[in-house]
Amino acid sequence: MYNILIAKYGEIGVKGKNRYIFENKLIRNIRNMLKPMGKFNVYKEYGRIYIDVDDSNYEEVIEEVRKVFGVVGVCPAIKRDQDYDLLKETSLYMLKERVAQGAKTFKVASKRGDKSFRLTSQEMSIDIGGYVLSKLNNPDIRVDVRNPEVTITCEYRKEHILVYTDAVAAYGGLPLGTNGKAITLLSGGIDSPVASWLVAKRGVDIEAVHFHSYPFTNERSQEKVRDLARILSKYCGPIKLHMVNILDIQKAIAEKCNEEETTILSRRFMMRIAEEIGKSRYCDALITGESIGQVASQTMQGIVCTNAAVSLPIFRPLIAMDKVDIIKLAEEIGTYDTSIIPETDCCALFSPKKPVTKPRLERIEKSESKLDVEGLIKAAVEASVMEVIEYGEHA
């Protein structure tokens, strides 16, 4: 009986004169998310976004729409021609459905979009509530206006009526593509995919760069990262993934620098390379999955040394999160099972036995002076390979 979904948005509603830009972008993003399922009528009316559905597909469509950044909730609703008696009958139908699921208390919330109608919104709620109670004729069901188990919302508009109950929670955020572009350092671990997702949720388009040490690391580790990018592309759209081999850089560091500084020196090279690629791709920032104190290079001093290597701002959305919370989010967005597949990455390859945890920038820069920094970066960037990763596409 459900024939329409209401995609509710949050922050977009306070965007003032620019709101239509965000709304139009959100509509395009919803259409793109639903494209694999077929063609859907997604449109804006009365400051809301609607999706036409039917009983055979509405649950699947809800599950997809709730993943679109900018949507805070999705309501399955029944839309019919304007008729007050029909509005009451539809409310009764919907309440019966919720009672069958175990609800015992309810309230009616009415909205009178057609101001010429004889009843006010409050009068509508009282009238409809009395009607459904009399028709149910069940002493166990009662009205509770303060803390109801279910709220039946009834809208009487100029062209039609709408009836719906509670919304299915969505991810919120802002529509993808409304807040610039950033490049993420995407490893095969748990953290960086979550960090990428969180920044994309704020409306930022993302590209990704992955560092590997082939043939010291195998091709399976690269395929794992492609799989992670593919999962992220479900939320973020097609992702341009830049594959960069840093084996020569790691060899040079191991040969000419102190072993304990290997990790932080490698990290600075990664940042510089990501910045170089990011600038060429018109990115405004870098994204990493760093969290304070999680590993040796993520101490406060290590982060300071990393920041000093680049001029672009670095977004670290996980910076104060505990690992258990990061894992929960990875499970929620679907990256966790792929992230924990055991594959050797480039960071582990030349990892020192006792990495420096409180590096001093002047010492790190002195060690770097032994290396042809510009030459190594240029060679790595020029040899990088860009791939476009799309959801549902398999290598």
mmCIF file with all atom_site columns, N, CA and C in Angstrom, residues 168-236:
data_model
loop_
_atom_site.group_PDB
_atom_site.id
_atom_site.type_symbol
_atom_site.label_atom_id
_atom_site.label_alt_id
_atom_site.label_comp_id
_atom_site.label_asym_id
_atom_site.label_entity_id
_atom_site.label_seq_id
_atom_site.pdbx_PDB_ins_code
_atom_site.Cartn_x
_atom_site.Cartn_y
_atom_site.Cartn_z
_atom_site.occupancy
_atom_site.B_iso_or_equiv
_atom_site.pdbx_formal_charge
_atom_site.auth_seq_id
_atom_site.auth_comp_id
_atom_site.auth_asym_id
_atom_site.auth_atom_id
_atom_site.pdbx_PDB_model_num
ATOM 1   N N  . VAL A 1 168 ? 12.754 5.940  9.056  1.00 0.00 ? 168 VAL A N  1
ATOM 2   C CA . VAL A 1 168 ? 13.917 5.070  9.180  1.00 0.00 ? 168 VAL A CA 1
ATOM 3   C C  . VAL A 1 168 ? 15.152 5.968  9.200  1.00 0.00 ? 168 VAL A C  1
ATOM 4   N N  . ALA A 1 169 ? 15.985 5.836  10.215 1.00 0.00 ? 169 ALA A N  1
ATOM 5   C CA . ALA A 1 169 ? 17.144 6.727  10.369 1.00 0.00 ? 169 ALA A CA 1
ATOM 6   C C  . ALA A 1 169 ? 18.126 6.555  9.216  1.00 0.00 ? 169 ALA A C  1
ATOM 7   N N  . ALA A 1 170 ? 18.669 7.676  8.752  1.00 0.00 ? 170 ALA A N  1
ATOM 8   C CA . ALA A 1 170 ? 19.681 7.682  7.692  1.00 0.00 ? 170 ALA A CA 1
ATOM 9   C C  . ALA A 1 170 ? 20.972 8.281  8.243  1.00 0.00 ? 170 ALA A C  1
ATOM 10  N N  . TYR A 1 171 ? 21.984 8.446  7.373  1.00 0.00 ? 171 TYR A N  1
ATOM 11  C CA . TYR A 1 171 ? 23.304 8.862  7.839  1.00 0.00 ? 171 TYR A CA 1
ATOM 12  C C  . TYR A 1 171 ? 23.454 10.364 8.039  1.00 0.00 ? 171 TYR A C  1
ATOM 13  N N  . GLY A 1 172 ? 22.596 11.164 7.415  1.00 0.00 ? 172 GLY A N  1
ATOM 14  C CA . GLY A 1 172 ? 22.708 12.612 7.574  1.00 0.00 ? 172 GLY A CA 1
ATOM 15  C C  . GLY A 1 172 ? 23.872 13.185 6.788  1.00 0.00 ? 172 GLY A C  1
ATOM 16  N N  . GLY A 1 173 ? 24.452 14.252 7.324  1.00 0.00 ? 173 GLY A N  1
ATOM 17  C CA . GLY A 1 173 ? 25.556 14.903 6.627  1.00 0.00 ? 173 GLY A CA 1
ATOM 18  C C  . GLY A 1 173 ? 25.062 15.895 5.591  1.00 0.00 ? 173 GLY A C  1
ATOM 19  N N  . LEU A 1 174 ? 25.873 16.105 4.564  1.00 0.00 ? 174 LEU A N  1
ATOM 20  C CA . LEU A 1 174 ? 25.547 17.027 3.474  1.00 0.00 ? 174 LEU A CA 1
ATOM 21  C C  . LEU A 1 174 ? 25.719 16.324 2.133  1.00 0.00 ? 174 LEU A C  1
ATOM 22  N N  . PRO A 1 175 ? 24.987 16.759 1.111  1.00 0.00 ? 175 PRO A N  1
ATOM 23  C CA . PRO A 1 175 ? 25.071 16.079 -0.189 1.00 0.00 ? 175 PRO A CA 1
ATOM 24  C C  . PRO A 1 175 ? 26.488 16.060 -0.749 1.00 0.00 ? 175 PRO A C  1
ATOM 25  N N  . LEU A 1 176 ? 26.878 14.909 -1.228 1.00 0.00 ? 176 LEU A N  1
ATOM 26  C CA . LEU A 1 176 ? 28.204 14.750 -1.823 1.00 0.00 ? 176 LEU A CA 1
ATOM 27  C C  . LEU A 1 176 ? 28.396 15.753 -2.956 1.00 0.00 ? 176 LEU A C  1
ATOM 28  N N  . GLY A 1 177 ? 29.560 16.417 -2.963 1.00 0.00 ? 177 GLY A N  1
ATOM 29  C CA . GLY A 1 177 ? 29.873 17.355 -4.032 1.00 0.00 ? 177 GLY A CA 1
ATOM 30  C C  . GLY A 1 177 ? 29.531 18.796 -3.720 1.00 0.00 ? 177 GLY A C  1
ATOM 31  N N  . THR A 1 178 ? 29.117 19.067 -2.472 1.00 0.00 ? 178 THR A N  1
ATOM 32  C CA . THR A 1 178 ? 28.768 20.447 -2.116 1.00 0.00 ? 178 THR A CA 1
ATOM 33  C C  . THR A 1 178 ? 29.844 21.140 -1.294 1.00 0.00 ? 178 THR A C  1
ATOM 34  N N  . ASN A 1 179 ? 30.940 20.430 -0.990 1.00 0.00 ? 179 ASN A N  1
ATOM 35  C CA . ASN A 1 179 ? 31.964 21.012 -0.103 1.00 0.00 ? 179 ASN A CA 1
ATOM 36  C C  . ASN A 1 179 ? 33.387 20.741 -0.577 1.00 0.00 ? 179 ASN A C  1
ATOM 37  N N  . GLY A 1 180 ? 33.622 20.876 -1.862 1.00 0.00 ? 180 GLY A N  1
ATOM 38  C CA . GLY A 1 180 ? 34.985 20.745 -2.351 1.00 0.00 ? 180 GLY A CA 1
ATOM 39  C C  . GLY A 1 180 ? 35.434 19.309 -2.538 1.00 0.00 ? 180 GLY A C  1
ATOM 40  N N  . LYS A 1 181 ? 36.761 19.146 -2.607 1.00 0.00 ? 181 LYS A N  1
ATOM 41  C CA . LYS A 1 181 ? 37.334 17.848 -2.972 1.00 0.00 ? 181 LYS A CA 1
ATOM 42  C C  . LYS A 1 181 ? 38.613 17.620 -2.180 1.00 0.00 ? 181 LYS A C  1
ATOM 43  N N  . ALA A 1 182 ? 38.820 16.378 -1.754 1.00 0.00 ? 182 ALA A N  1
ATOM 44  C CA . ALA A 1 182 ? 40.026 16.027 -0.998 1.00 0.00 ? 182 ALA A CA 1
ATOM 45  C C  . ALA A 1 182 ? 40.555 14.685 -1.481 1.00 0.00 ? 182 ALA A C  1
ATOM 46  N N  . ILE A 1 183 ? 41.836 14.438 -1.213 1.00 0.00 ? 183 ILE A N  1
ATOM 47  C CA . ILE A 1 183 ? 42.430 13.155 -1.590 1.00 0.00 ? 183 ILE A CA 1
ATOM 48  C C  . ILE A 1 183 ? 42.774 12.392 -0.308 1.00 0.00 ? 183 ILE A C  1
ATOM 49  N N  . THR A 1 184 ? 42.352 11.137 -0.243 1.00 0.00 ? 184 THR A N  1
ATOM 50  C CA . THR A 1 184 ? 42.532 10.335 0.962  1.00 0.00 ? 184 THR A CA 1
ATOM 51  C C  . THR A 1 184 ? 43.659 9.332  0.783  1.00 0.00 ? 184 THR A C  1
ATOM 52  N N  . LEU A 1 185 ? 44.457 9.143  1.837  1.00 0.00 ? 185 LEU A N  1
ATOM 53  C CA . LEU A 1 185 ? 45.505 8.133  1.837  1.00 0.00 ? 185 LEU A CA 1
ATOM 54  C C  . LEU A 1 185 ? 44.852 6.824  2.266  1.00 0.00 ? 185 LEU A C  1
ATOM 55  N N  . LEU A 1 186 ? 44.528 5.987  1.298  1.00 0.00 ? 186 LEU A N  1
ATOM 56  C CA . LEU A 1 186 ? 43.731 4.783  1.542  1.00 0.00 ? 186 LEU A CA 1
ATOM 57  C C  . LEU A 1 186 ? 44.634 3.561  1.651  1.00 0.00 ? 186 LEU A C  1
ATOM 58  N N  . SER A 1 187 ? 44.716 3.014  2.861  1.00 0.00 ? 187 SER A N  1
ATOM 59  C CA . SER A 1 187 ? 45.484 1.788  3.068  1.00 0.00 ? 187 SER A CA 1
ATOM 60  C C  . SER A 1 187 ? 44.516 0.614  3.050  1.00 0.00 ? 187 SER A C  1
ATOM 61  N N  . GLY A 1 188 ? 45.015 -0.557 3.384  1.00 0.00 ? 188 GLY A N  1
ATOM 62  C CA . GLY A 1 188 ? 44.140 -1.724 3.454  1.00 0.00 ? 188 GLY A CA 1
ATOM 63  C C  . GLY A 1 188 ? 43.632 -1.983 4.854  1.00 0.00 ? 188 GLY A C  1
ATOM 64  N N  . GLY A 1 189 ? 43.845 -1.030 5.774  1.00 0.00 ? 189 GLY A N  1
ATOM 65  C CA . GLY A 1 189 ? 43.464 -1.223 7.168  1.00 0.00 ? 189 GLY A CA 1
ATOM 66  C C  . GLY A 1 189 ? 42.034 -0.816 7.471  1.00 0.00 ? 189 GLY A C  1
ATOM 67  N N  . ILE A 1 190 ? 41.727 -0.739 8.751  1.00 0.00 ? 190 ILE A N  1
ATOM 68  C CA . ILE A 1 190 ? 40.372 -0.420 9.210  1.00 0.00 ? 190 ILE A CA 1
ATOM 69  C C  . ILE A 1 190 ? 40.109 1.084  9.183  1.00 0.00 ? 190 ILE A C  1
ATOM 70  N N  . ASP A 1 191 ? 41.130 1.875  9.517  1.00 0.00 ? 191 ASP A N  1
ATOM 71  C CA . ASP A 1 191 ? 40.913 3.290  9.806  1.00 0.00 ? 191 ASP A CA 1
ATOM 72  C C  . ASP A 1 191 ? 40.670 4.179  8.591  1.00 0.00 ? 191 ASP A C  1
ATOM 73  N N  . SER A 1 192 ? 41.516 4.076  7.583  1.00 0.00 ? 192 SER A N  1
ATOM 74  C CA . SER A 1 192 ? 41.441 5.042  6.483  1.00 0.00 ? 192 SER A CA 1
ATOM 75  C C  . SER A 1 192 ? 40.127 4.981  5.692  1.00 0.00 ? 192 SER A C  1
ATOM 76  N N  . PRO A 1 193 ? 39.516 3.803  5.469  1.00 0.00 ? 193 PRO A N  1
ATOM 77  C CA . PRO A 1 193 ? 38.211 3.813  4.797  1.00 0.00 ? 193 PRO A CA 1
ATOM 78  C C  . PRO A 1 193 ? 37.144 4.541  5.619  1.00 0.00 ? 193 PRO A C  1
ATOM 79  N N  . VAL A 1 194 ? 37.192 4.379  6.949  1.00 0.00 ? 194 VAL A N  1
ATOM 80  C CA . VAL A 1 194 ? 36.223 5.051  7.819  1.00 0.00 ? 194 VAL A CA 1
ATOM 81  C C  . VAL A 1 194 ? 36.437 6.565  7.775  1.00 0.00 ? 194 VAL A C  1
ATOM 82  N N  . ALA A 1 195 ? 37.698 6.985  7.825  1.00 0.00 ? 195 ALA A N  1
ATOM 83  C CA . ALA A 1 195 ? 38.018 8.417  7.752  1.00 0.00 ? 195 ALA A CA 1
ATOM 84  C C  . ALA A 1 195 ? 37.531 9.003  6.428  1.00 0.00 ? 195 ALA A C  1
ATOM 85  N N  . SER A 1 196 ? 37.737 8.274  5.351  1.00 0.00 ? 196 SER A N  1
ATOM 86  C CA . SER A 1 196 ? 37.302 8.734  4.026  1.00 0.00 ? 196 SER A CA 1
ATOM 87  C C  . SER A 1 196 ? 35.787 8.905  3.998  1.00 0.00 ? 196 SER A C  1
ATOM 88  N N  . TRP A 1 197 ? 35.086 7.925  4.549  1.00 0.00 ? 197 TRP A N  1
ATOM 89  C CA . TRP A 1 197 ? 33.620 7.950  4.580  1.00 0.00 ? 197 TRP A CA 1
ATOM 90  C C  . TRP A 1 197 ? 33.113 9.145  5.380  1.00 0.00 ? 197 TRP A C  1
ATOM 91  N N  . LEU A 1 198 ? 33.742 9.412  6.515  1.00 0.00 ? 198 LEU A N  1
ATOM 92  C CA . LEU A 1 198 ? 33.300 10.511 7.379  1.00 0.00 ? 198 LEU A CA 1
ATOM 93  C C  . LEU A 1 198 ? 33.464 11.871 6.705  1.00 0.00 ? 198 LEU A C  1
ATOM 94  N N  . VAL A 1 199 ? 34.571 12.068 5.993  1.00 0.00 ? 199 VAL A N  1
ATOM 95  C CA . VAL A 1 199 ? 34.779 13.348 5.313  1.00 0.00 ? 199 VAL A CA 1
ATOM 96  C C  . VAL A 1 199 ? 33.812 13.469 4.130  1.00 0.00 ? 199 VAL A C  1
ATOM 97  N N  . ALA A 1 200 ? 33.613 12.369 3.403  1.00 0.00 ? 200 ALA A N  1
ATOM 98  C CA . ALA A 1 200 ? 32.651 12.382 2.284  1.00 0.00 ? 200 ALA A CA 1
ATOM 99  C C  . ALA A 1 200 ? 31.248 12.703 2.792  1.00 0.00 ? 200 ALA A C  1
ATOM 100 N N  . LYS A 1 201 ? 30.936 12.237 3.987  1.00 0.00 ? 201 LYS A N  1
ATOM 101 C CA . LYS A 1 201 ? 29.622 12.493 4.587  1.00 0.00 ? 201 LYS A CA 1
ATOM 102 C C  . LYS A 1 201 ? 29.360 13.986 4.763  1.00 0.00 ? 201 LYS A C  1
ATOM 103 N N  . ARG A 1 202 ? 30.407 14.783 4.856  1.00 0.00 ? 202 ARG A N  1
ATOM 104 C CA . ARG A 1 202 ? 30.253 16.230 4.983  1.00 0.00 ? 202 ARG A CA 1
ATOM 105 C C  . ARG A 1 202 ? 30.173 16.923 3.628  1.00 0.00 ? 202 ARG A C  1
ATOM 106 N N  . GLY A 1 203 ? 29.943 16.150 2.573  1.00 0.00 ? 203 GLY A N  1
ATOM 107 C CA . GLY A 1 203 ? 29.734 16.735 1.253  1.00 0.00 ? 203 GLY A CA 1
ATOM 108 C C  . GLY A 1 203 ? 30.987 16.868 0.414  1.00 0.00 ? 203 GLY A C  1
ATOM 109 N N  . VAL A 1 204 ? 32.101 16.259 0.856  1.00 0.00 ? 204 VAL A N  1
ATOM 110 C CA . VAL A 1 204 ? 33.378 16.393 0.154  1.00 0.00 ? 204 VAL A CA 1
ATOM 111 C C  . VAL A 1 204 ? 33.563 15.256 -0.858 1.00 0.00 ? 204 VAL A C  1
ATOM 112 N N  . ASP A 1 205 ? 33.819 15.609 -2.111 1.00 0.00 ? 205 ASP A N  1
ATOM 113 C CA . ASP A 1 205 ? 34.192 14.605 -3.114 1.00 0.00 ? 205 ASP A CA 1
ATOM 114 C C  . ASP A 1 205 ? 35.583 14.080 -2.777 1.00 0.00 ? 205 ASP A C  1
ATOM 115 N N  . ILE A 1 206 ? 35.797 12.771 -2.951 1.00 0.00 ? 206 ILE A N  1
ATOM 116 C CA . ILE A 1 206 ? 37.111 12.226 -2.625 1.00 0.00 ? 206 ILE A CA 1
ATOM 117 C C  . ILE A 1 206 ? 37.733 11.462 -3.785 1.00 0.00 ? 206 ILE A C  1
ATOM 118 N N  . GLU A 1 207 ? 39.056 11.584 -3.877 1.00 0.00 ? 207 GLU A N  1
ATOM 119 C CA . GLU A 1 207 ? 39.885 10.691 -4.666 1.00 0.00 ? 207 GLU A CA 1
ATOM 120 C C  . GLU A 1 207 ? 40.788 9.974  -3.666 1.00 0.00 ? 207 GLU A C  1
ATOM 121 N N  . ALA A 1 208 ? 41.446 8.913  -4.101 1.00 0.00 ? 208 ALA A N  1
ATOM 122 C CA . ALA A 1 208 ? 42.259 8.131  -3.160 1.00 0.00 ? 208 ALA A CA 1
ATOM 123 C C  . ALA A 1 208 ? 43.633 7.841  -3.736 1.00 0.00 ? 208 ALA A C  1
ATOM 124 N N  . VAL A 1 209 ? 44.618 7.750  -2.841 1.00 0.00 ? 209 VAL A N  1
ATOM 125 C CA . VAL A 1 209 ? 45.951 7.318  -3.234 1.00 0.00 ? 209 VAL A CA 1
ATOM 126 C C  . VAL A 1 209 ? 46.344 6.154  -2.331 1.00 0.00 ? 209 VAL A C  1
ATOM 127 N N  . HIS A 1 210 ? 46.866 5.101  -2.951 1.00 0.00 ? 210 HIS A N  1
ATOM 128 C CA . HIS A 1 210 ? 47.304 3.926  -2.185 1.00 0.00 ? 210 HIS A CA 1
ATOM 129 C C  . HIS A 1 210 ? 48.776 3.673  -2.462 1.00 0.00 ? 210 HIS A C  1
ATOM 130 N N  . PHE A 1 211 ? 49.542 3.451  -1.391 1.00 0.00 ? 211 PHE A N  1
ATOM 131 C CA . PHE A 1 211 ? 50.971 3.200  -1.507 1.00 0.00 ? 211 PHE A CA 1
ATOM 132 C C  . PHE A 1 211 ? 51.252 1.711  -1.329 1.00 0.00 ? 211 PHE A C  1
ATOM 133 N N  . HIS A 1 212 ? 52.055 1.161  -2.245 1.00 0.00 ? 212 HIS A N  1
ATOM 134 C CA . HIS A 1 212 ? 52.405 -0.257 -2.164 1.00 0.00 ? 212 HIS A CA 1
ATOM 135 C C  . HIS A 1 212 ? 53.895 -0.424 -2.470 1.00 0.00 ? 212 HIS A C  1
ATOM 136 N N  . SER A 1 213 ? 54.401 -1.635 -2.240 1.00 0.00 ? 213 SER A N  1
ATOM 137 C CA . SER A 1 213 ? 55.834 -1.921 -2.460 1.00 0.00 ? 213 SER A CA 1
ATOM 138 C C  . SER A 1 213 ? 55.995 -3.168 -3.328 1.00 0.00 ? 213 SER A C  1
ATOM 139 N N  . TYR A 1 214 ? 55.201 -3.233 -4.368 1.00 0.00 ? 214 TYR A N  1
ATOM 140 C CA . TYR A 1 214 ? 55.295 -4.381 -5.277 1.00 0.00 ? 214 TYR A CA 1
ATOM 141 C C  . TYR A 1 214 ? 56.691 -4.419 -5.913 1.00 0.00 ? 214 TYR A C  1
ATOM 142 N N  . PRO A 1 215 ? 57.337 -5.565 -6.031 1.00 0.00 ? 215 PRO A N  1
ATOM 143 C CA . PRO A 1 215 ? 56.823 -6.923 -5.787 1.00 0.00 ? 215 PRO A CA 1
ATOM 144 C C  . PRO A 1 215 ? 57.043 -7.447 -4.354 1.00 0.00 ? 215 PRO A C  1
ATOM 145 N N  . PHE A 1 216 ? 57.573 -6.587 -3.448 1.00 0.00 ? 216 PHE A N  1
ATOM 146 C CA . PHE A 1 216 ? 57.761 -7.040 -2.064 1.00 0.00 ? 216 PHE A CA 1
ATOM 147 C C  . PHE A 1 216 ? 56.404 -7.283 -1.386 1.00 0.00 ? 216 PHE A C  1
ATOM 148 N N  . THR A 1 217 ? 55.406 -6.501 -1.774 1.00 0.00 ? 217 THR A N  1
ATOM 149 C CA . THR A 1 217 ? 54.025 -6.794 -1.376 1.00 0.00 ? 217 THR A CA 1
ATOM 150 C C  . THR A 1 217 ? 53.316 -7.354 -2.598 1.00 0.00 ? 217 THR A C  1
ATOM 151 N N  . ASN A 1 218 ? 52.391 -8.284 -2.394 1.00 0.00 ? 218 ASN A N  1
ATOM 152 C CA . ASN A 1 218 ? 51.785 -8.952 -3.541 1.00 0.00 ? 218 ASN A CA 1
ATOM 153 C C  . ASN A 1 218 ? 50.590 -8.178 -4.107 1.00 0.00 ? 218 ASN A C  1
ATOM 154 N N  . GLU A 1 219 ? 50.109 -8.643 -5.239 1.00 0.00 ? 219 GLU A N  1
ATOM 155 C CA . GLU A 1 219 ? 48.998 -7.970 -5.912 1.00 0.00 ? 219 GLU A CA 1
ATOM 156 C C  . GLU A 1 219 ? 47.691 -8.096 -5.130 1.00 0.00 ? 219 GLU A C  1
ATOM 157 N N  . ARG A 1 220 ? 47.609 -9.114 -4.275 1.00 0.00 ? 220 ARG A N  1
ATOM 158 C CA . ARG A 1 220 ? 46.373 -9.285 -3.501 1.00 0.00 ? 220 ARG A CA 1
ATOM 159 C C  . ARG A 1 220 ? 46.137 -8.103 -2.561 1.00 0.00 ? 220 ARG A C  1
ATOM 160 N N  . SER A 1 221 ? 47.221 -7.526 -2.042 1.00 0.00 ? 221 SER A N  1
ATOM 161 C CA . SER A 1 221 ? 47.068 -6.373 -1.147 1.00 0.00 ? 221 SER A CA 1
ATOM 162 C C  . SER A 1 221 ? 46.502 -5.166 -1.907 1.00 0.00 ? 221 SER A C  1
ATOM 163 N N  . GLN A 1 222 ? 46.871 -5.046 -3.189 1.00 0.00 ? 222 GLN A N  1
ATOM 164 C CA . GLN A 1 222 ? 46.319 -3.973 -4.012 1.00 0.00 ? 222 GLN A CA 1
ATOM 165 C C  . GLN A 1 222 ? 44.850 -4.228 -4.335 1.00 0.00 ? 222 GLN A C  1
ATOM 166 N N  . GLU A 1 223 ? 44.522 -5.481 -4.580 1.00 0.00 ? 223 GLU A N  1
ATOM 167 C CA . GLU A 1 223 ? 43.131 -5.831 -4.887 1.00 0.00 ? 223 GLU A CA 1
ATOM 168 C C  . GLU A 1 223 ? 42.234 -5.598 -3.672 1.00 0.00 ? 223 GLU A C  1
ATOM 169 N N  . LYS A 1 224 ? 42.784 -5.831 -2.492 1.00 0.00 ? 224 LYS A N  1
ATOM 170 C CA . LYS A 1 224 ? 42.046 -5.568 -1.257 1.00 0.00 ? 224 LYS A CA 1
ATOM 171 C C  . LYS A 1 224 ? 41.666 -4.085 -1.165 1.00 0.00 ? 224 LYS A C  1
ATOM 172 N N  . VAL A 1 225 ? 42.590 -3.211 -1.514 1.00 0.00 ? 225 VAL A N  1
ATOM 173 C CA . VAL A 1 225 ? 42.318 -1.776 -1.483 1.00 0.00 ? 225 VAL A CA 1
ATOM 174 C C  . VAL A 1 225 ? 41.294 -1.399 -2.548 1.00 0.00 ? 225 VAL A C  1
ATOM 175 N N  . ARG A 1 226 ? 41.371 -2.038 -3.700 1.00 0.00 ? 226 ARG A N  1
ATOM 176 C CA . ARG A 1 226 ? 40.345 -1.799 -4.727 1.00 0.00 ? 226 ARG A CA 1
ATOM 177 C C  . ARG A 1 226 ? 38.966 -2.186 -4.200 1.00 0.00 ? 226 ARG A C  1
ATOM 178 N N  . ASP A 1 227 ? 38.904 -3.283 -3.461 1.00 0.00 ? 227 ASP A N  1
ATOM 179 C CA . ASP A 1 227 ? 37.629 -3.720 -2.879 1.00 0.00 ? 227 ASP A CA 1
ATOM 180 C C  . ASP A 1 227 ? 37.107 -2.700 -1.873 1.00 0.00 ? 227 ASP A C  1
ATOM 181 N N  . LEU A 1 228 ? 38.009 -2.143 -1.071 1.00 0.00 ? 228 LEU A N  1
ATOM 182 C CA . LEU A 1 228 ? 37.604 -1.117 -0.107 1.00 0.00 ? 228 LEU A CA 1
ATOM 183 C C  . LEU A 1 228 ? 37.100 0.139  -0.824 1.00 0.00 ? 228 LEU A C  1
ATOM 184 N N  . ALA A 1 229 ? 37.802 0.538  -1.872 1.00 0.00 ? 229 ALA A N  1
ATOM 185 C CA . ALA A 1 229 ? 37.373 1.699  -2.658 1.00 0.00 ? 229 ALA A CA 1
ATOM 186 C C  . ALA A 1 229 ? 36.018 1.435  -3.302 1.00 0.00 ? 229 ALA A C  1
ATOM 187 N N  . ARG A 1 230 ? 35.805 0.179  -3.715 1.00 0.00 ? 230 ARG A N  1
ATOM 188 C CA . ARG A 1 230 ? 34.525 -0.196 -4.338 1.00 0.00 ? 230 ARG A CA 1
ATOM 189 C C  . ARG A 1 230 ? 33.383 -0.068 -3.339 1.00 0.00 ? 230 ARG A C  1
ATOM 190 N N  . ILE A 1 231 ? 33.618 -0.481 -2.097 1.00 0.00 ? 231 ILE A N  1
ATOM 191 C CA . ILE A 1 231 ? 32.589 -0.341 -1.056 1.00 0.00 ? 231 ILE A CA 1
ATOM 192 C C  . ILE A 1 231 ? 32.317 1.140  -0.791 1.00 0.00 ? 231 ILE A C  1
ATOM 193 N N  . LEU A 1 232 ? 33.378 1.932  -0.680 1.00 0.00 ? 232 LEU A N  1
ATOM 194 C CA . LEU A 1 232 ? 33.202 3.365  -0.442 1.00 0.00 ? 232 LEU A CA 1
ATOM 195 C C  . LEU A 1 232 ? 32.460 4.047  -1.585 1.00 0.00 ? 232 LEU A C  1
ATOM 196 N N  . SER A 1 233 ? 32.671 3.561  -2.813 1.00 0.00 ? 233 SER A N  1
ATOM 197 C CA . SER A 1 233 ? 32.034 4.192  -3.970 1.00 0.00 ? 233 SER A CA 1
ATOM 198 C C  . SER A 1 233 ? 30.521 4.037  -3.948 1.00 0.00 ? 233 SER A C  1
ATOM 199 N N  . LYS A 1 234 ? 30.026 3.095  -3.148 1.00 0.00 ? 234 LYS A N  1
ATOM 200 C CA . LYS A 1 234 ? 28.579 2.972  -2.964 1.00 0.00 ? 234 LYS A CA 1
ATOM 201 C C  . LYS A 1 234 ? 28.016 4.256  -2.371 1.00 0.00 ? 234 LYS A C  1
ATOM 202 N N  . TYR A 1 235 ? 28.787 4.860  -1.477 1.00 0.00 ? 235 TYR A N  1
ATOM 203 C CA . TYR A 1 235 ? 28.362 6.093  -0.823 1.00 0.00 ? 235 TYR A CA 1
ATOM 204 C C  . TYR A 1 235 ? 28.892 7.337  -1.544 1.00 0.00 ? 235 TYR A C  1
ATOM 205 N N  . CYS A 1 236 ? 30.075 7.210  -2.123 1.00 0.00 ? 236 CYS A N  1
ATOM 206 C CA . CYS A 1 236 ? 30.811 8.383  -2.612 1.00 0.00 ? 236 CYS A CA 1
ATOM 207 C C  . CYS A 1 236 ? 30.787 8.544  -4.122 1.00 0.00 ? 236 CYS A C  1
#
